[in-house]
Amino acid sequence: MDDIRVLVVEDQALMSQALKVFIDAAPGMACVGIAEDGRSAVSMTARLRPDVVLMDMQLPLMDGAEATARILASDHCPAILAVTTFATDEYLVPAFRAGVQGFLVKDSRPAEIAAAVQQAHAGATVVSPQVTAALVKALVAEPLRTCHAAAPLREPLTGRESEVLALIGQGLSNRDVANALFVTEATVKAHAGRLMAKFGVENRVQLVVCALKLGVLTL
């Protein structure tokens, strides 16, 4: 199988080099280039055709959200992960609207970065637990076109599903939810999958936003 081709977009040299080292050290992936601003990100994506782009949001010349939108409007649409410094980054919602496939915080461990790249390449939505709560709060006031459930839900939540939903809403990872409920991660993933099906959404962020809008969850 070919390596996953990753483009790093980051204007801080130390951070971009660290990401490059992490990517090149991970099995099955390779950093194919580093762009230092949004315009370069667009042109290098067209030229290098990466599978995944790690996109800083605060960039010179063109911010990450605009660069993301331009890339996704082109004839080559890689998976784009927004890389943020803080979970309260003002660029979270613009990045979400632009179409990023997920969010990573810059202090993520190398293994977490590699796992996120693999998941994004496989088509999954990736959101660092630290980002979930902040993004949800910012999106609650936004129209959520992807929420297909009607209140009340046609199929009510079980007690365990309600517990899992509440913990996901707090931004906990599957592992943390599993530890809190004394169950396995596989069990948590199964509950999360059923919750997303009941609410008619595709990822954890949409799940929590939809649950808040329907009054099923409070934070």
PDB file of C-alpha atoms in Angstrom:
ATOM      1  CA  MET A   1       0.000   0.000   0.000  1.00  0.00           C
ATOM      2  CA  ASP A   2       1.273   3.486  -0.829  1.00  0.00           C
ATOM      3  CA  ASP A   3       2.149   5.836   2.011  1.00  0.00           C
ATOM      4  CA  ILE A   4      -0.417   8.455   3.015  1.00  0.00           C
ATOM      5  CA  ARG A   5       0.883  11.719   1.552  1.00  0.00           C
ATOM      6  CA  VAL A   6       0.651  14.589   4.037  1.00  0.00           C
ATOM      7  CA  LEU A   7       1.105  18.312   3.423  1.00  0.00           C
ATOM      8  CA  VAL A   8       1.895  20.413   6.505  1.00  0.00           C
ATOM      9  CA  VAL A   9       0.659  24.023   6.451  1.00  0.00           C
ATOM     10  CA  GLU A  10       2.239  25.980   9.307  1.00  0.00           C
ATOM     11  CA  ASP A  11       4.036  29.331   9.431  1.00  0.00           C
ATOM     12  CA  GLN A  12       6.048  28.606  12.588  1.00  0.00           C
ATOM     13  CA  ALA A  13       9.216  26.759  11.599  1.00  0.00           C
ATOM     14  CA  LEU A  14       9.633  24.806  14.831  1.00  0.00           C
ATOM     15  CA  MET A  15       6.064  23.535  14.709  1.00  0.00           C
ATOM     16  CA  SER A  16       6.165  22.648  11.016  1.00  0.00           C
ATOM     17  CA  GLN A  17       9.412  20.732  11.440  1.00  0.00           C
ATOM     18  CA  ALA A  18       8.032  18.894  14.467  1.00  0.00           C
ATOM     19  CA  LEU A  19       4.943  17.853  12.509  1.00  0.00           C
ATOM     20  CA  LYS A  20       7.142  16.723   9.617  1.00  0.00           C
ATOM     21  CA  VAL A  21       9.247  14.592  11.955  1.00  0.00           C
ATOM     22  CA  PHE A  22       6.133  13.047  13.537  1.00  0.00           C
ATOM     23  CA  ILE A  23       4.606  12.239  10.144  1.00  0.00           C
ATOM     24  CA  ASP A  24       7.786  10.818   8.619  1.00  0.00           C
ATOM     25  CA  ALA A  25       8.364   8.654  11.697  1.00  0.00           C
ATOM     26  CA  ALA A  26       4.876   7.147  11.559  1.00  0.00           C
ATOM     27  CA  PRO A  27       4.506   3.899   9.588  1.00  0.00           C
ATOM     28  CA  GLY A  28       2.655   4.229   6.302  1.00  0.00           C
ATOM     29  CA  MET A  29       2.792   7.990   5.870  1.00  0.00           C
ATOM     30  CA  ALA A  30       5.143  10.655   4.567  1.00  0.00           C
ATOM     31  CA  CYS A  31       5.312  14.443   4.651  1.00  0.00           C
ATOM     32  CA  VAL A  32       5.467  15.606   1.030  1.00  0.00           C
ATOM     33  CA  GLY A  33       5.916  19.299   1.742  1.00  0.00           C
ATOM     34  CA  ILE A  34       5.538  22.284   4.059  1.00  0.00           C
ATOM     35  CA  ALA A  35       3.587  25.421   3.158  1.00  0.00           C
ATOM     36  CA  GLU A  36       4.143  28.569   5.224  1.00  0.00           C
ATOM     37  CA  ASP A  37       1.040  30.542   4.239  1.00  0.00           C
ATOM     38  CA  GLY A  38      -2.470  30.020   2.912  1.00  0.00           C
ATOM     39  CA  ARG A  39      -1.688  30.869  -0.697  1.00  0.00           C
ATOM     40  CA  SER A  40       1.184  28.400  -0.765  1.00  0.00           C
ATOM     41  CA  ALA A  41      -1.108  25.786   0.761  1.00  0.00           C
ATOM     42  CA  VAL A  42      -3.510  26.127  -2.161  1.00  0.00           C
ATOM     43  CA  SER A  43      -0.806  26.013  -4.838  1.00  0.00           C
ATOM     44  CA  MET A  44       1.172  23.193  -3.205  1.00  0.00           C
ATOM     45  CA  THR A  45      -1.958  21.092  -2.776  1.00  0.00           C
ATOM     46  CA  ALA A  46      -2.654  21.434  -6.493  1.00  0.00           C
ATOM     47  CA  ARG A  47       0.945  20.541  -7.358  1.00  0.00           C
ATOM     48  CA  LEU A  48       1.727  17.816  -4.808  1.00  0.00           C
ATOM     49  CA  ARG A  49      -1.787  16.314  -4.536  1.00  0.00           C
ATOM     50  CA  PRO A  50      -1.507  15.152  -0.908  1.00  0.00           C
ATOM     51  CA  ASP A  51      -3.996  12.758   0.657  1.00  0.00           C
ATOM     52  CA  VAL A  52      -4.225  14.716   3.908  1.00  0.00           C
ATOM     53  CA  VAL A  53      -3.473  18.354   4.755  1.00  0.00           C
ATOM     54  CA  LEU A  54      -2.631  19.478   8.300  1.00  0.00           C
ATOM     55  CA  MET A  55      -3.808  23.091   8.140  1.00  0.00           C
ATOM     56  CA  ASP A  56      -2.929  25.764  10.676  1.00  0.00           C
ATOM     57  CA  MET A  57      -5.772  28.275  10.851  1.00  0.00           C
ATOM     58  CA  GLN A  58      -3.805  31.444  11.632  1.00  0.00           C
ATOM     59  CA  LEU A  59      -1.679  31.969   8.536  1.00  0.00           C
ATOM     60  CA  PRO A  60      -0.220  34.959   6.680  1.00  0.00           C
ATOM     61  CA  LEU A  61      -1.520  36.076   3.260  1.00  0.00           C
ATOM     62  CA  MET A  62      -4.619  33.863   3.499  1.00  0.00           C
ATOM     63  CA  ASP A  63      -6.075  32.279   6.627  1.00  0.00           C
ATOM     64  CA  GLY A  64      -6.561  28.544   6.966  1.00  0.00           C
ATOM     65  CA  ALA A  65     -10.332  28.638   6.588  1.00  0.00           C
ATOM     66  CA  GLU A  66     -10.159  30.431   3.234  1.00  0.00           C
ATOM     67  CA  ALA A  67      -7.341  28.178   2.053  1.00  0.00           C
ATOM     68  CA  THR A  68      -9.433  25.155   3.026  1.00  0.00           C
ATOM     69  CA  ALA A  69     -12.444  26.411   1.098  1.00  0.00           C
ATOM     70  CA  ARG A  70     -10.346  27.065  -2.020  1.00  0.00           C
ATOM     71  CA  ILE A  71      -8.678  23.667  -1.863  1.00  0.00           C
ATOM     72  CA  LEU A  72     -11.991  21.853  -1.474  1.00  0.00           C
ATOM     73  CA  ALA A  73     -13.417  23.779  -4.424  1.00  0.00           C
ATOM     74  CA  SER A  74     -10.597  22.534  -6.665  1.00  0.00           C
ATOM     75  CA  ASP A  75     -10.321  19.317  -8.647  1.00  0.00           C
ATOM     76  CA  HIS A  76      -8.256  17.665  -5.892  1.00  0.00           C
ATOM     77  CA  CYS A  77      -9.966  17.408  -2.520  1.00  0.00           C
ATOM     78  CA  PRO A  78      -7.753  15.929   0.202  1.00  0.00           C
ATOM     79  CA  ALA A  79      -8.879  15.390   3.768  1.00  0.00           C
ATOM     80  CA  ILE A  80      -8.074  18.569   5.690  1.00  0.00           C
ATOM     81  CA  LEU A  81      -7.455  18.625   9.435  1.00  0.00           C
ATOM     82  CA  ALA A  82      -7.438  22.015  11.153  1.00  0.00           C
ATOM     83  CA  VAL A  83      -4.565  22.359  13.610  1.00  0.00           C
ATOM     84  CA  THR A  84      -5.291  24.842  16.391  1.00  0.00           C
ATOM     85  CA  THR A  85      -3.301  26.224  19.308  1.00  0.00           C
ATOM     86  CA  PHE A  86      -6.184  26.483  21.746  1.00  0.00           C
ATOM     87  CA  ALA A  87      -9.535  24.740  22.042  1.00  0.00           C
ATOM     88  CA  THR A  88     -11.134  28.216  22.068  1.00  0.00           C
ATOM     89  CA  ASP A  89      -9.502  29.281  18.799  1.00  0.00           C
ATOM     90  CA  GLU A  90     -11.650  31.906  17.025  1.00  0.00           C
ATOM     91  CA  TYR A  91     -11.091  30.013  13.783  1.00  0.00           C
ATOM     92  CA  LEU A  92     -12.958  26.868  14.899  1.00  0.00           C
ATOM     93  CA  VAL A  93     -16.327  27.776  13.391  1.00  0.00           C
ATOM     94  CA  PRO A  94     -14.914  29.288  10.158  1.00  0.00           C
ATOM     95  CA  ALA A  95     -12.855  26.125   9.705  1.00  0.00           C
ATOM     96  CA  PHE A  96     -15.906  23.948  10.339  1.00  0.00           C
ATOM     97  CA  ARG A  97     -17.914  25.940   7.794  1.00  0.00           C
ATOM     98  CA  ALA A  98     -15.068  25.733   5.266  1.00  0.00           C
ATOM     99  CA  GLY A  99     -15.284  21.948   5.343  1.00  0.00           C
ATOM    100  CA  VAL A 100     -12.383  20.652   7.408  1.00  0.00           C
ATOM    101  CA  GLN A 101     -12.676  16.981   8.250  1.00  0.00           C
ATOM    102  CA  GLY A 102     -11.508  17.412  11.808  1.00  0.00           C
ATOM    103  CA  PHE A 103      -9.568  19.327  14.416  1.00  0.00           C
ATOM    104  CA  LEU A 104      -6.286  18.694  16.215  1.00  0.00           C
ATOM    105  CA  VAL A 105      -4.668  20.742  18.956  1.00  0.00           C
ATOM    106  CA  LYS A 106      -0.990  21.494  18.464  1.00  0.00           C
ATOM    107  CA  ASP A 107       0.064  19.777  21.675  1.00  0.00           C
ATOM    108  CA  SER A 108      -1.336  16.427  20.506  1.00  0.00           C
ATOM    109  CA  ARG A 109       1.046  13.524  20.985  1.00  0.00           C
ATOM    110  CA  PRO A 110       2.775  12.081  17.889  1.00  0.00           C
ATOM    111  CA  ALA A 111       0.674   8.916  18.125  1.00  0.00           C
ATOM    112  CA  GLU A 112      -2.517  11.012  18.222  1.00  0.00           C
ATOM    113  CA  ILE A 113      -1.435  12.988  15.157  1.00  0.00           C
ATOM    114  CA  ALA A 114      -0.631   9.808  13.230  1.00  0.00           C
ATOM    115  CA  ALA A 115      -3.953   8.241  14.234  1.00  0.00           C
ATOM    116  CA  ALA A 116      -5.841  11.370  13.162  1.00  0.00           C
ATOM    117  CA  VAL A 117      -4.143  11.339   9.756  1.00  0.00           C
ATOM    118  CA  GLN A 118      -5.041   7.680   9.263  1.00  0.00           C
ATOM    119  CA  GLN A 119      -8.656   8.237  10.304  1.00  0.00           C
ATOM    120  CA  ALA A 120      -9.061  11.300   8.100  1.00  0.00           C
ATOM    121  CA  HIS A 121      -7.566   9.449   5.146  1.00  0.00           C
ATOM    122  CA  ALA A 122     -10.116   6.683   5.762  1.00  0.00           C
ATOM    123  CA  GLY A 123     -12.940   9.232   5.594  1.00  0.00           C
ATOM    124  CA  ALA A 124     -13.674   9.596   9.295  1.00  0.00           C
ATOM    125  CA  THR A 125     -14.332  12.875  11.085  1.00  0.00           C
ATOM    126  CA  VAL A 126     -11.618  13.561  13.653  1.00  0.00           C
ATOM    127  CA  VAL A 127     -12.092  15.974  16.556  1.00  0.00           C
ATOM    128  CA  SER A 128      -9.696  16.202  19.493  1.00  0.00           C
ATOM    129  CA  PRO A 129     -11.652  15.858  22.752  1.00  0.00           C
ATOM    130  CA  GLN A 130     -10.202  19.206  23.894  1.00  0.00           C
ATOM    131  CA  VAL A 131     -11.881  20.917  20.933  1.00  0.00           C
ATOM    132  CA  THR A 132     -15.301  19.265  21.108  1.00  0.00           C
ATOM    133  CA  ALA A 133     -16.851  21.322  23.921  1.00  0.00           C
ATOM    134  CA  ALA A 134     -15.649  24.683  22.559  1.00  0.00           C
ATOM    135  CA  LEU A 135     -16.792  23.886  19.037  1.00  0.00           C
ATOM    136  CA  VAL A 136     -20.184  22.666  20.218  1.00  0.00           C
ATOM    137  CA  LYS A 137     -20.840  25.856  22.194  1.00  0.00           C
ATOM    138  CA  ALA A 138     -19.926  27.957  19.167  1.00  0.00           C
ATOM    139  CA  LEU A 139     -22.157  25.916  16.859  1.00  0.00           C
ATOM    140  CA  VAL A 140     -25.249  25.738  19.059  1.00  0.00           C
ATOM    141  CA  ALA A 141     -26.449  29.087  17.723  1.00  0.00           C
ATOM    142  CA  GLU A 142     -25.813  27.984  14.127  1.00  0.00           C
ATOM    143  CA  PRO A 143     -28.425  26.324  11.884  1.00  0.00           C
ATOM    144  CA  LEU A 144     -27.652  22.599  11.864  1.00  0.00           C
ATOM    145  CA  ARG A 145     -28.786  21.266   8.518  1.00  0.00           C
ATOM    146  CA  THR A 146     -27.407  17.814   9.227  1.00  0.00           C
ATOM    147  CA  CYS A 147     -29.687  17.178  12.211  1.00  0.00           C
ATOM    148  CA  HIS A 148     -32.488  15.026  10.829  1.00  0.00           C
ATOM    149  CA  ALA A 149     -34.042  13.936  14.107  1.00  0.00           C
ATOM    150  CA  ALA A 150     -37.320  15.402  15.271  1.00  0.00           C
ATOM    151  CA  ALA A 151     -38.190  16.163  18.886  1.00  0.00           C
ATOM    152  CA  PRO A 152     -39.149  14.006  20.588  1.00  0.00           C
ATOM    153  CA  LEU A 153     -36.990  11.232  19.148  1.00  0.00           C
ATOM    154  CA  ARG A 154     -38.987   8.451  17.575  1.00  0.00           C
ATOM    155  CA  GLU A 155     -36.835   5.977  19.455  1.00  0.00           C
ATOM    156  CA  PRO A 156     -36.008   7.185  22.987  1.00  0.00           C
ATOM    157  CA  LEU A 157     -32.517   6.958  24.383  1.00  0.00           C
ATOM    158  CA  THR A 158     -31.659   4.196  26.800  1.00  0.00           C
ATOM    159  CA  GLY A 159     -30.247   5.100  30.193  1.00  0.00           C
ATOM    160  CA  ARG A 160     -26.773   4.068  29.137  1.00  0.00           C
ATOM    161  CA  GLU A 161     -27.014   6.037  25.882  1.00  0.00           C
ATOM    162  CA  SER A 162     -27.965   9.134  27.892  1.00  0.00           C
ATOM    163  CA  GLU A 163     -24.915   8.636  30.109  1.00  0.00           C
ATOM    164  CA  VAL A 164     -22.620   8.241  27.113  1.00  0.00           C
ATOM    165  CA  LEU A 165     -24.126  11.305  25.429  1.00  0.00           C
ATOM    166  CA  ALA A 166     -23.600  13.444  28.531  1.00  0.00           C
ATOM    167  CA  LEU A 167     -19.940  12.455  28.764  1.00  0.00           C
ATOM    168  CA  ILE A 168     -19.349  13.007  25.044  1.00  0.00           C
ATOM    169  CA  GLY A 169     -20.882  16.447  25.520  1.00  0.00           C
ATOM    170  CA  GLN A 170     -18.206  17.190  28.115  1.00  0.00           C
ATOM    171  CA  GLY A 171     -15.545  16.508  25.481  1.00  0.00           C
ATOM    172  CA  LEU A 172     -14.390  13.157  26.837  1.00  0.00           C
ATOM    173  CA  SER A 173     -12.646  10.700  24.540  1.00  0.00           C
ATOM    174  CA  ASN A 174     -13.942   7.160  24.066  1.00  0.00           C
ATOM    175  CA  ARG A 175     -11.289   5.932  26.492  1.00  0.00           C
ATOM    176  CA  ASP A 176     -12.292   8.460  29.153  1.00  0.00           C
ATOM    177  CA  VAL A 177     -15.986   7.640  28.727  1.00  0.00           C
ATOM    178  CA  ALA A 178     -15.174   3.953  29.035  1.00  0.00           C
ATOM    179  CA  ASN A 179     -13.203   4.559  32.224  1.00  0.00           C
ATOM    180  CA  ALA A 180     -15.977   6.682  33.709  1.00  0.00           C
ATOM    181  CA  LEU A 181     -18.619   4.032  33.022  1.00  0.00           C
ATOM    182  CA  PHE A 182     -16.403   0.991  33.679  1.00  0.00           C
ATOM    183  CA  VAL A 183     -17.000  -0.438  30.207  1.00  0.00           C
ATOM    184  CA  THR A 184     -14.781  -1.118  27.202  1.00  0.00           C
ATOM    185  CA  GLU A 185     -13.947   1.393  24.474  1.00  0.00           C
ATOM    186  CA  ALA A 186     -15.681  -0.907  21.990  1.00  0.00           C
ATOM    187  CA  THR A 187     -18.879  -0.633  24.030  1.00  0.00           C
ATOM    188  CA  VAL A 188     -18.634   3.158  24.045  1.00  0.00           C
ATOM    189  CA  LYS A 189     -18.079   3.215  20.272  1.00  0.00           C
ATOM    190  CA  ALA A 190     -21.146   1.026  19.796  1.00  0.00           C
ATOM    191  CA  HIS A 191     -23.286   3.342  21.945  1.00  0.00           C
ATOM    192  CA  ALA A 192     -21.942   6.405  20.102  1.00  0.00           C
ATOM    193  CA  GLY A 193     -22.780   4.805  16.760  1.00  0.00           C
ATOM    194  CA  ARG A 194     -26.355   4.110  17.856  1.00  0.00           C
ATOM    195  CA  LEU A 195     -26.700   7.657  19.164  1.00  0.00           C
ATOM    196  CA  MET A 196     -25.544   9.144  15.863  1.00  0.00           C
ATOM    197  CA  ALA A 197     -28.008   6.923  14.001  1.00  0.00           C
ATOM    198  CA  LYS A 198     -30.897   8.016  16.235  1.00  0.00           C
ATOM    199  CA  PHE A 199     -30.084  11.699  15.765  1.00  0.00           C
ATOM    200  CA  GLY A 200     -29.319  11.364  12.054  1.00  0.00           C
ATOM    201  CA  VAL A 201     -25.824  12.851  12.294  1.00  0.00           C
ATOM    202  CA  GLU A 202     -22.375  11.826  11.105  1.00  0.00           C
ATOM    203  CA  ASN A 203     -19.975  12.762  13.909  1.00  0.00           C
ATOM    204  CA  ARG A 204     -19.698  13.518  17.611  1.00  0.00           C
ATOM    205  CA  VAL A 205     -19.797  17.297  17.236  1.00  0.00           C
ATOM    206  CA  GLN A 206     -23.022  17.168  15.235  1.00  0.00           C
ATOM    207  CA  LEU A 207     -24.402  14.676  17.750  1.00  0.00           C
ATOM    208  CA  VAL A 208     -23.908  16.988  20.715  1.00  0.00           C
ATOM    209  CA  VAL A 209     -25.108  20.103  18.882  1.00  0.00           C
ATOM    210  CA  CYS A 210     -28.237  18.299  17.699  1.00  0.00           C
ATOM    211  CA  ALA A 211     -28.928  16.918  21.191  1.00  0.00           C
ATOM    212  CA  LEU A 212     -28.603  20.417  22.652  1.00  0.00           C
ATOM    213  CA  LYS A 213     -30.934  21.894  20.054  1.00  0.00           C
ATOM    214  CA  LEU A 214     -33.549  19.231  20.745  1.00  0.00           C
ATOM    215  CA  GLY A 215     -33.287  19.716  24.493  1.00  0.00           C
ATOM    216  CA  VAL A 216     -32.074  16.159  25.054  1.00  0.00           C
ATOM    217  CA  LEU A 217     -28.769  17.376  26.482  1.00  0.00           C
ATOM    218  CA  THR A 218     -27.703  20.350  28.590  1.00  0.00           C
ATOM    219  CA  LEU A 219     -24.142  21.456  29.272  1.00  0.00           C
TER     220      LEU A 219
END
